[in-house]
Amino acid sequence: MTTAAVVKPSKPWQASPRQRLNSALVYIAAIMTSYLIVAITPMKGKLAYAFVFFAAFIVFDFALNLFSRGFPVAKDAIARAVVAAGICVAVFPILSIIATVIIRGYHGLHIGLFTHDMALNSVTDPVKQGGLLHALTGTAILVLVALIISVPLGILTAIYMTEIRGRFMKPIKFLVQAMSGVPSIVAGLFILSAVVYPITKGYSGFVGSLALSILMIPTVARTSEEVLLLIPNDLREAGVALGGTHWRTVAMVVVPAAKSGLVTAMILGVARIAGETAPILLLTGGGDKVNGDPFHGPMGSLPFYIWKSYSVGTPESITRAWAAILVLLVIVLVLFVSARLLSERRSSK
Amino acid sequence: MSQALLSAAEGAVPAKREITTKPRFSDRVFRAVVSGGALSSLIILGLIFFFLAFQGYSVLRSQGIHFITSSNWQVVQDTAGNVDPKHTQFGIAAMLIGTFLCSLIAIIVAVPVSVLAALFLNFYAPPVLKKIMVAVVDLMAAFPSILFGLWGFFVLMPSAEYWAKLLHHFLGFIPIFKVDPPIFTRSPFVAGLVLAVMIIPIITSVSREVFSQTPLDRIQAAYALGATRWSMIRAVVLPYGRSGVVGGAMLGLGRALGETVAVYTVLNIVYQVNWHVLLGAGGNVASMILLKFGEAGPQEIKALMAAGLVLFLLTLLVNLGADLVVRRSGGKGR
């Protein structure tokens, strides 16, 4: 009796050791070439290294593929390298931004940031004095009021687009799109001309929130619309088949099913406006004291504090600006990650 | 059997139920409320137009077409401190040109990078890397603009100044790269780069979306005919997604046109027409509004409102264009 030899399945699409060696050699050759060329020519700096490495890599990779597999594959290899360079250029700034903010903002962090405001300090004082309390509470109030205004309007728009699908669906889709393109400074000017000059005649947090809601509504509306479109039609049909009216079907079946998605939409809306600066500069007045009343008096906020500290321009104030940006960045990151987690949980269900 | 049942119950047939398609009262209220909410975007946009036009009307009428064709911005006061309407001039041509210059640089830099990045994410990246990268790019779209501004000022500027000098050194014979006097910091070039970084995530995510809708059968047909990945992309994906990419670029352009704080931080705002992209002087309408707002008198504020109106209409127009292009997207391919 002969035992059949167990044939190991071959994987012809996988790179052979020889091919791996070759591509590793291409990398090494490109790195060495870039060092060599930068050393012997007057070019210098990180840009020169990156550029020469990229050029050398393309040349070597092209040559290798040309000799081993022919011209079309070599052309494909060039395209692969260029596309990879594209994603590197696109992602590099974000890494640089995050690294910069952490490195520069780290020095300005201290526990007093969350317990003190700047009522008794100016931004040029030593970094350990004063804090961000007024800015944090201010931003929280601004965002909260903007949420109260824009979430109902945004979700109603989304429900119109997905549940009612009325005559004005296309124009409204365009208008929401156009609204998301309104420059933030124009939103600020509008509130200035429509509310501040004729009615309130002074700075307050509330008018700032009004401007922020203009920027927030489109984000909430578009994200909610996407979420509601994901709700399977079976649910709506089941609701109607059970004798529910349109209103009950939407309110008791569709919206609860999309709950976590709608929360995601709100979070993304908050992330959109938390750092919005231009309308805040025009409208809120930016006080240095904790102000819990959105309707009266100037209200501080993180963007305003960053702007003010940056404009003063002393080393202390710039450290303060970076510390505040670090706090703002952490807030945006937390909001963004929680929105992601929520929507992931939804899609895995 | 049912016959028997029917005949047995014949005497007591209830009145025929009315079948109606008329919505109930609650549904009518529901529809009215939702439609009202949905019209909020129309109302808000209409109000923005109305109030800015209302405030800026007097300036627009006294300046006429010169408001967008002349570059003089001076408020002349008589001895009593009143604004002299005869000699006061408001013209935003310099800032409009600056706006277009910065946005154009941003588009030129951002579109190729974004398209390549979108291609990488859709057709080259392994799934895990793709997931991370998509999250990173989306996160970048949520960053506040002041962050880009400060990063541009403190981190990008020194590098960009060096790149600008390189450009000037090798391409200085082209008129737009002329720099005189040699001030390389805070130029429209740097502002354009910062704007490019800001709009790359937008264009990337729109392009990625469009590319991912390429019909799978066409992709597989191209591979079956022996195409390499690149020739597949050129023959199928790019023709299919072209108009979507243009639409994404216009969305990015809309954002770049209206950007205020980031431009204000990196750009040296000088009120003059400047075509030399590497020279440290320029401006854009949005940042000019912010700059002049602080010390503006009542008449000047009205002029700023009019400038805001121009900016609003401009972004509206660009968005309309983007909408039309994206809606047409999904071409035939080869």
GROMACS .gro file of N, CA, C and O in nm, chain A residues 26-108:
model
  332
   26VAL      N    1   1.594   4.654  -0.393
   26VAL     CA    2   1.557   4.782  -0.454
   26VAL      C    3   1.549   4.891  -0.348
   26VAL      O    4   1.602   5.001  -0.365
   27TYR      N    5   1.486   4.857  -0.234
   27TYR     CA    6   1.478   4.955  -0.126
   27TYR      C    7   1.617   4.997  -0.081
   27TYR      O    8   1.649   5.115  -0.069
   28ILE      N    9   1.701   4.897  -0.055
   28ILE     CA   10   1.835   4.927  -0.002
   28ILE      C   11   1.913   5.012  -0.103
   28ILE      O   12   1.974   5.113  -0.066
   29ALA      N   13   1.904   4.972  -0.230
   29ALA     CA   14   1.977   5.046  -0.331
   29ALA      C   15   1.928   5.190  -0.338
   29ALA      O   16   2.009   5.283  -0.349
   30ALA      N   17   1.795   5.207  -0.328
   30ALA     CA   18   1.742   5.343  -0.337
   30ALA      C   19   1.788   5.427  -0.218
   30ALA      O   20   1.826   5.544  -0.234
   31ILE      N   21   1.788   5.367  -0.097
   31ILE     CA   22   1.832   5.443   0.021
   31ILE      C   23   1.978   5.482   0.005
   31ILE      O   24   2.018   5.597   0.027
   32MET      N   25   2.061   5.383  -0.039
   32MET     CA   26   2.204   5.413  -0.052
   32MET      C   27   2.227   5.520  -0.157
   32MET      O   28   2.308   5.611  -0.138
   33THR      N   29   2.154   5.510  -0.268
   33THR     CA   30   2.170   5.611  -0.372
   33THR      C   31   2.136   5.749  -0.319
   33THR      O   32   2.207   5.847  -0.347
   34SER      N   33   2.026   5.756  -0.240
   34SER     CA   34   1.987   5.889  -0.194
   34SER      C   35   2.094   5.947  -0.103
   34SER      O   36   2.127   6.065  -0.113
   35TYR      N   37   2.152   5.864  -0.016
   35TYR     CA   38   2.260   5.915   0.070
   35TYR      C   39   2.377   5.961  -0.015
   35TYR      O   40   2.433   6.070   0.006
   36LEU      N   41   2.412   5.878  -0.112
   36LEU     CA   42   2.528   5.907  -0.195
   36LEU      C   43   2.508   6.039  -0.268
   36LEU      O   44   2.595   6.128  -0.266
   37ILE      N   45   2.393   6.052  -0.334
   37ILE     CA   46   2.371   6.169  -0.418
   37ILE      C   47   2.364   6.295  -0.333
   37ILE      O   48   2.421   6.398  -0.367
   38VAL      N   49   2.296   6.285  -0.216
   38VAL     CA   50   2.289   6.403  -0.131
   38VAL      C   51   2.428   6.439  -0.079
   38VAL      O   52   2.461   6.556  -0.062
   39ALA      N   53   2.513   6.338  -0.058
   39ALA     CA   54   2.647   6.365  -0.006
   39ALA      C   55   2.735   6.432  -0.111
   39ALA      O   56   2.812   6.522  -0.078
   40ILE      N   57   2.723   6.389  -0.237
   40ILE     CA   58   2.820   6.442  -0.334
   40ILE      C   59   2.767   6.560  -0.415
   40ILE      O   60   2.844   6.626  -0.483
   41THR      N   61   2.637   6.588  -0.408
   41THR     CA   62   2.588   6.705  -0.481
   41THR      C   63   2.552   6.814  -0.381
   41THR      O   64   2.540   6.787  -0.261
   42PRO      N   65   2.535   6.938  -0.427
   42PRO     CA   66   2.504   7.046  -0.332
   42PRO      C   67   2.363   7.038  -0.272
   42PRO      O   68   2.329   7.118  -0.186
   43MET      N   69   2.280   6.942  -0.317
   43MET     CA   70   2.146   6.933  -0.258
   43MET      C   71   2.156   6.896  -0.110
   43MET      O   72   2.243   6.819  -0.071
   44LYS      N   73   2.064   6.950  -0.031
   44LYS     CA   74   2.068   6.914   0.110
   44LYS      C   75   1.928   6.920   0.170
   44LYS      O   76   1.836   6.973   0.108
   45GLY      N   77   1.913   6.865   0.288
   45GLY     CA   78   1.785   6.873   0.357
   45GLY      C   79   1.701   6.747   0.341
   45GLY      O   80   1.730   6.660   0.260
   46LYS      N   81   1.594   6.742   0.424
   46LYS     CA   82   1.506   6.625   0.424
   46LYS      C   83   1.438   6.608   0.289
   46LYS      O   84   1.420   6.497   0.239
   47LEU      N   85   1.401   6.722   0.229
   47LEU     CA   86   1.330   6.717   0.102
   47LEU      C   87   1.416   6.648  -0.003
   47LEU      O   88   1.368   6.564  -0.081
   48ALA      N   89   1.546   6.680  -0.003
   48ALA     CA   90   1.637   6.621  -0.102
   48ALA      C   91   1.642   6.470  -0.084
   48ALA      O   92   1.631   6.394  -0.181
   49TYR      N   93   1.657   6.426   0.044
   49TYR     CA   94   1.660   6.281   0.070
   49TYR      C   95   1.533   6.215   0.017
   49TYR      O   96   1.539   6.116  -0.056
   50ALA      N   97   1.419   6.272   0.055
   50ALA     CA   98   1.293   6.211   0.015
   50ALA      C   99   1.281   6.206  -0.136
   50ALA      O  100   1.244   6.103  -0.194
   51PHE      N  101   1.318   6.315  -0.201
   51PHE     CA  102   1.301   6.324  -0.345
   51PHE      C  103   1.393   6.226  -0.418
   51PHE      O  104   1.350   6.151  -0.506
   52VAL      N  105   1.520   6.226  -0.378
   52VAL     CA  106   1.615   6.137  -0.446
   52VAL      C  107   1.579   5.992  -0.420
   52VAL      O  108   1.584   5.907  -0.510
   53PHE      N  109   1.537   5.961  -0.296
   53PHE     CA  110   1.497   5.824  -0.266
   53PHE      C  111   1.383   5.781  -0.357
   53PHE      O  112   1.385   5.674  -0.416
   54PHE      N  113   1.286   5.870  -0.371
   54PHE     CA  114   1.169   5.838  -0.453
   54PHE      C  115   1.209   5.815  -0.598
   54PHE      O  116   1.173   5.714  -0.661
   55ALA      N  117   1.292   5.907  -0.651
   55ALA     CA  118   1.335   5.895  -0.791
   55ALA      C  119   1.414   5.766  -0.811
   55ALA      O  120   1.390   5.689  -0.906
   56ALA      N  121   1.508   5.741  -0.718
   56ALA     CA  122   1.592   5.622  -0.731
   56ALA      C  123   1.507   5.495  -0.721
   56ALA      O  124   1.527   5.399  -0.797
   57PHE      N  125   1.412   5.497  -0.628
   57PHE     CA  126   1.326   5.380  -0.611
   57PHE      C  127   1.251   5.350  -0.740
   57PHE      O  128   1.245   5.235  -0.786
   58ILE      N  129   1.196   5.456  -0.800
   58ILE     CA  130   1.121   5.435  -0.925
   58ILE      C  131   1.212   5.377  -1.033
   58ILE      O  132   1.177   5.279  -1.100
   59VAL      N  133   1.332   5.433  -1.046
   59VAL     CA  134   1.423   5.387  -1.152
   59VAL      C  135   1.458   5.240  -1.129
   59VAL      O  136   1.446   5.156  -1.220
   60PHE      N  137   1.500   5.204  -1.007
   60PHE     CA  138   1.543   5.067  -0.980
   60PHE      C  139   1.427   4.969  -0.996
   60PHE      O  140   1.441   4.862  -1.055
   61ASP      N  141   1.310   5.010  -0.942
   61ASP     CA  142   1.195   4.921  -0.948
   61ASP      C  143   1.155   4.898  -1.094
   61ASP      O  144   1.126   4.785  -1.135
   62PHE      N  145   1.159   5.007  -1.169
   62PHE     CA  146   1.125   4.997  -1.311
   62PHE      C  147   1.221   4.902  -1.382
   62PHE      O  148   1.180   4.812  -1.455
   63ALA      N  149   1.350   4.920  -1.356
   63ALA     CA  150   1.451   4.837  -1.424
   63ALA      C  151   1.432   4.690  -1.388
   63ALA      O  152   1.429   4.602  -1.475
   64LEU      N  153   1.415   4.665  -1.258
   64LEU     CA  154   1.399   4.527  -1.212
   64LEU      C  155   1.281   4.460  -1.282
   64LEU      O  156   1.291   4.349  -1.336
   65ASN      N  157   1.167   4.529  -1.282
   65ASN     CA  158   1.048   4.470  -1.341
   65ASN      C  159   1.057   4.460  -1.492
   65ASN      O  160   1.003   4.368  -1.552
   66LEU      N  161   1.128   4.557  -1.551
   66LEU     CA  162   1.143   4.554  -1.696
   66LEU      C  163   1.219   4.429  -1.738
   66LEU      O  164   1.181   4.358  -1.832
   67PHE      N  165   1.328   4.398  -1.665
   67PHE     CA  166   1.408   4.282  -1.706
   67PHE      C  167   1.343   4.151  -1.668
   67PHE      O  168   1.351   4.054  -1.742
   68SER      N  169   1.275   4.149  -1.551
   68SER     CA  170   1.222   4.020  -1.510
   68SER      C  171   1.084   3.992  -1.570
   68SER      O  172   1.052   3.878  -1.598
   69ARG      N  173   1.002   4.095  -1.593
   69ARG     CA  174   0.865   4.065  -1.632
   69ARG      C  175   0.810   4.149  -1.747
   69ARG      O  176   0.694   4.135  -1.784
   70GLY      N  177   0.886   4.239  -1.800
   70GLY     CA  178   0.841   4.307  -1.919
   70GLY      C  179   0.787   4.447  -1.895
   70GLY      O  180   0.767   4.490  -1.782
   71PHE      N  181   0.759   4.517  -2.005
   71PHE     CA  182   0.729   4.659  -1.998
   71PHE      C  183   0.597   4.692  -1.927
   71PHE      O  184   0.595   4.783  -1.843
   72PRO      N  185   0.485   4.622  -1.958
   72PRO     CA  186   0.360   4.659  -1.889
   72PRO      C  187   0.370   4.650  -1.737
   72PRO      O  188   0.322   4.738  -1.665
   73VAL      N  189   0.436   4.545  -1.688
   73VAL     CA  190   0.451   4.530  -1.543
   73VAL      C  191   0.537   4.642  -1.488
   73VAL      O  192   0.511   4.695  -1.379
   74ALA      N  193   0.640   4.680  -1.565
   74ALA     CA  194   0.727   4.788  -1.518
   74ALA      C  195   0.648   4.918  -1.507
   74ALA      O  196   0.663   4.994  -1.411
   75LYS      N  197   0.561   4.941  -1.606
   75LYS     CA  198   0.478   5.062  -1.600
   75LYS      C  199   0.387   5.056  -1.477
   75LYS      O  200   0.368   5.155  -1.407
   76ASP      N  201   0.332   4.939  -1.451
   76ASP     CA  202   0.247   4.919  -1.334
   76ASP      C  203   0.324   4.950  -1.206
   76ASP      O  204   0.269   5.008  -1.112
   77ALA      N  205   0.452   4.911  -1.204
   77ALA     CA  206   0.534   4.935  -1.085
   77ALA      C  207   0.551   5.084  -1.061
   77ALA      O  208   0.544   5.130  -0.946
   78ILE      N  209   0.572   5.160  -1.169
   78ILE     CA  210   0.584   5.305  -1.152
   78ILE      C  211   0.456   5.361  -1.092
   78ILE      O  212   0.458   5.439  -0.997
   79ALA      N  213   0.342   5.318  -1.148
   79ALA     CA  214   0.214   5.368  -1.099
   79ALA      C  215   0.199   5.337  -0.951
   79ALA      O  216   0.155   5.423  -0.873
   80ARG      N  217   0.241   5.214  -0.911
   80ARG     CA  218   0.227   5.176  -0.771
   80ARG      C  219   0.308   5.269  -0.682
   80ARG      O  220   0.261   5.316  -0.579
   81ALA      N  221   0.431   5.299  -0.726
   81ALA     CA  222   0.516   5.386  -0.645
   81ALA      C  223   0.457   5.526  -0.634
   81ALA      O  224   0.455   5.586  -0.526
   82VAL      N  225   0.405   5.578  -0.746
   82VAL     CA  226   0.351   5.714  -0.745
   82VAL      C  227   0.228   5.721  -0.655
   82VAL      O  228   0.211   5.815  -0.575
   83VAL      N  229   0.142   5.619  -0.664
   83VAL     CA  230   0.022   5.618  -0.581
   83VAL      C  231   0.058   5.610  -0.434
   83VAL      O  232   0.000   5.681  -0.349
   84ALA      N  233   0.157   5.528  -0.401
   84ALA     CA  234   0.199   5.518  -0.261
   84ALA      C  235   0.255   5.651  -0.213
   84ALA      O  236   0.229   5.693  -0.100
   85ALA      N  237   0.328   5.720  -0.302
   85ALA     CA  238   0.379   5.852  -0.264
   85ALA      C  239   0.263   5.948  -0.237
   85ALA      O  240   0.269   6.029  -0.144
   86GLY      N  241   0.157   5.935  -0.316
   86GLY     CA  242   0.040   6.021  -0.297
   86GLY      C  243  -0.019   6.006  -0.157
   86GLY      O  244  -0.044   6.106  -0.089
   87ILE      N  245  -0.037   5.882  -0.113
   87ILE     CA  246  -0.098   5.865   0.020
   87ILE      C  247  -0.001   5.914   0.128
   87ILE      O  248  -0.044   5.971   0.228
   88CYS      N  249   0.130   5.898   0.105
   88CYS     CA  250   0.226   5.949   0.204
   88CYS      C  251   0.214   6.100   0.217
   88CYS      O  252   0.208   6.154   0.328
   89VAL      N  253   0.207   6.170   0.102
   89VAL     CA  254   0.195   6.316   0.107
   89VAL      C  255   0.064   6.357   0.173
   89VAL      O  256   0.058   6.454   0.248
   90ALA      N  257  -0.043   6.279   0.150
   90ALA     CA  258  -0.172   6.315   0.208
   90ALA      C  259  -0.174   6.294   0.357
   90ALA      O  260  -0.235   6.371   0.431
   91VAL      N  261  -0.107   6.191   0.406
   91VAL     CA  262  -0.116   6.157   0.548
   91VAL      C  263  -0.007   6.226   0.630
   91VAL      O  264  -0.026   6.250   0.748
   92PHE      N  265   0.104   6.262   0.563
   92PHE     CA  266   0.214   6.321   0.639
   92PHE      C  267   0.172   6.444   0.720
   92PHE      O  268   0.207   6.453   0.838
   93PRO      N  269   0.097   6.540   0.662
   93PRO     CA  270   0.061   6.659   0.741
   93PRO      C  271  -0.012   6.626   0.870
   93PRO      O  272   0.016   6.687   0.973
   94ILE      N  273  -0.101   6.527   0.867
   94ILE     CA  274  -0.179   6.501   0.988
   94ILE      C  275  -0.088   6.448   1.098
   94ILE      O  276  -0.099   6.487   1.214
   95LEU      N  277   0.008   6.361   1.060
   95LEU     CA  278   0.102   6.312   1.161
   95LEU      C  279   0.185   6.427   1.215
   95LEU      O  280   0.206   6.439   1.336
   96SER      N  281   0.228   6.513   1.124
   96SER     CA  282   0.307   6.628   1.166
   96SER      C  283   0.227   6.718   1.258
   96SER      O  284   0.277   6.765   1.361
   97ILE      N  285   0.098   6.740   1.225
   97ILE     CA  286   0.015   6.827   1.308
   97ILE      C  287   0.000   6.768   1.447
   97ILE      O  288   0.021   6.837   1.549
   98ILE      N  289  -0.032   6.638   1.454
   98ILE     CA  290  -0.054   6.577   1.584
   98ILE      C  291   0.074   6.581   1.666
   98ILE      O  292   0.074   6.618   1.785
   99ALA      N  293   0.187   6.547   1.602
   99ALA     CA  294   0.315   6.548   1.675
   99ALA      C  295   0.346   6.688   1.725
   99ALA      O  296   0.383   6.707   1.842
  100THR      N  297   0.328   6.788   1.638
  100THR     CA  298   0.358   6.926   1.678
  100THR      C  299   0.275   6.968   1.798
  100THR      O  300   0.327   7.024   1.895
  101VAL      N  301   0.145   6.940   1.790
  101VAL     CA  302   0.057   6.984   1.898
  101VAL      C  303   0.096   6.917   2.029
  101VAL      O  304   0.102   6.982   2.134
  102ILE      N  305   0.126   6.787   2.023
  102ILE     CA  306   0.162   6.718   2.148
  102ILE      C  307   0.293   6.772   2.202
  102ILE      O  308   0.305   6.806   2.321
  103ILE      N  309   0.394   6.786   2.116
  103ILE     CA  310   0.526   6.829   2.164
  103ILE      C  311   0.520   6.970   2.219
  103ILE      O  312   0.573   7.000   2.327
  104ARG      N  313   0.454   7.061   2.146
  104ARG     CA  314   0.454   7.200   2.190
  104ARG      C  315   0.352   7.227   2.299
  104ARG      O  316   0.372   7.316   2.382
  105GLY      N  317   0.240   7.154   2.297
  105GLY     CA  318   0.136   7.182   2.394
  105GLY      C  319   0.164   7.120   2.529
  105GLY      O  320   0.113   7.164   2.630
  106TYR      N  321   0.250   7.016   2.530
  106TYR     CA  322   0.276   6.940   2.651
  106TYR      C  323   0.329   7.030   2.763
  106TYR      O  324   0.291   7.015   2.879
  107HIS      N  325   0.415   7.127   2.728
  107HIS     CA  326   0.475   7.213   2.830
  107HIS      C  327   0.372   7.300   2.900
  107HIS      O  328   0.394   7.341   3.013
  108GLY      N  329   0.264   7.329   2.831
  108GLY     CA  330   0.166   7.421   2.890
  108GLY      C  331   0.062   7.352   2.974
  108GLY      O  332  -0.023   7.417   3.034
   0.00000   0.00000   0.00000
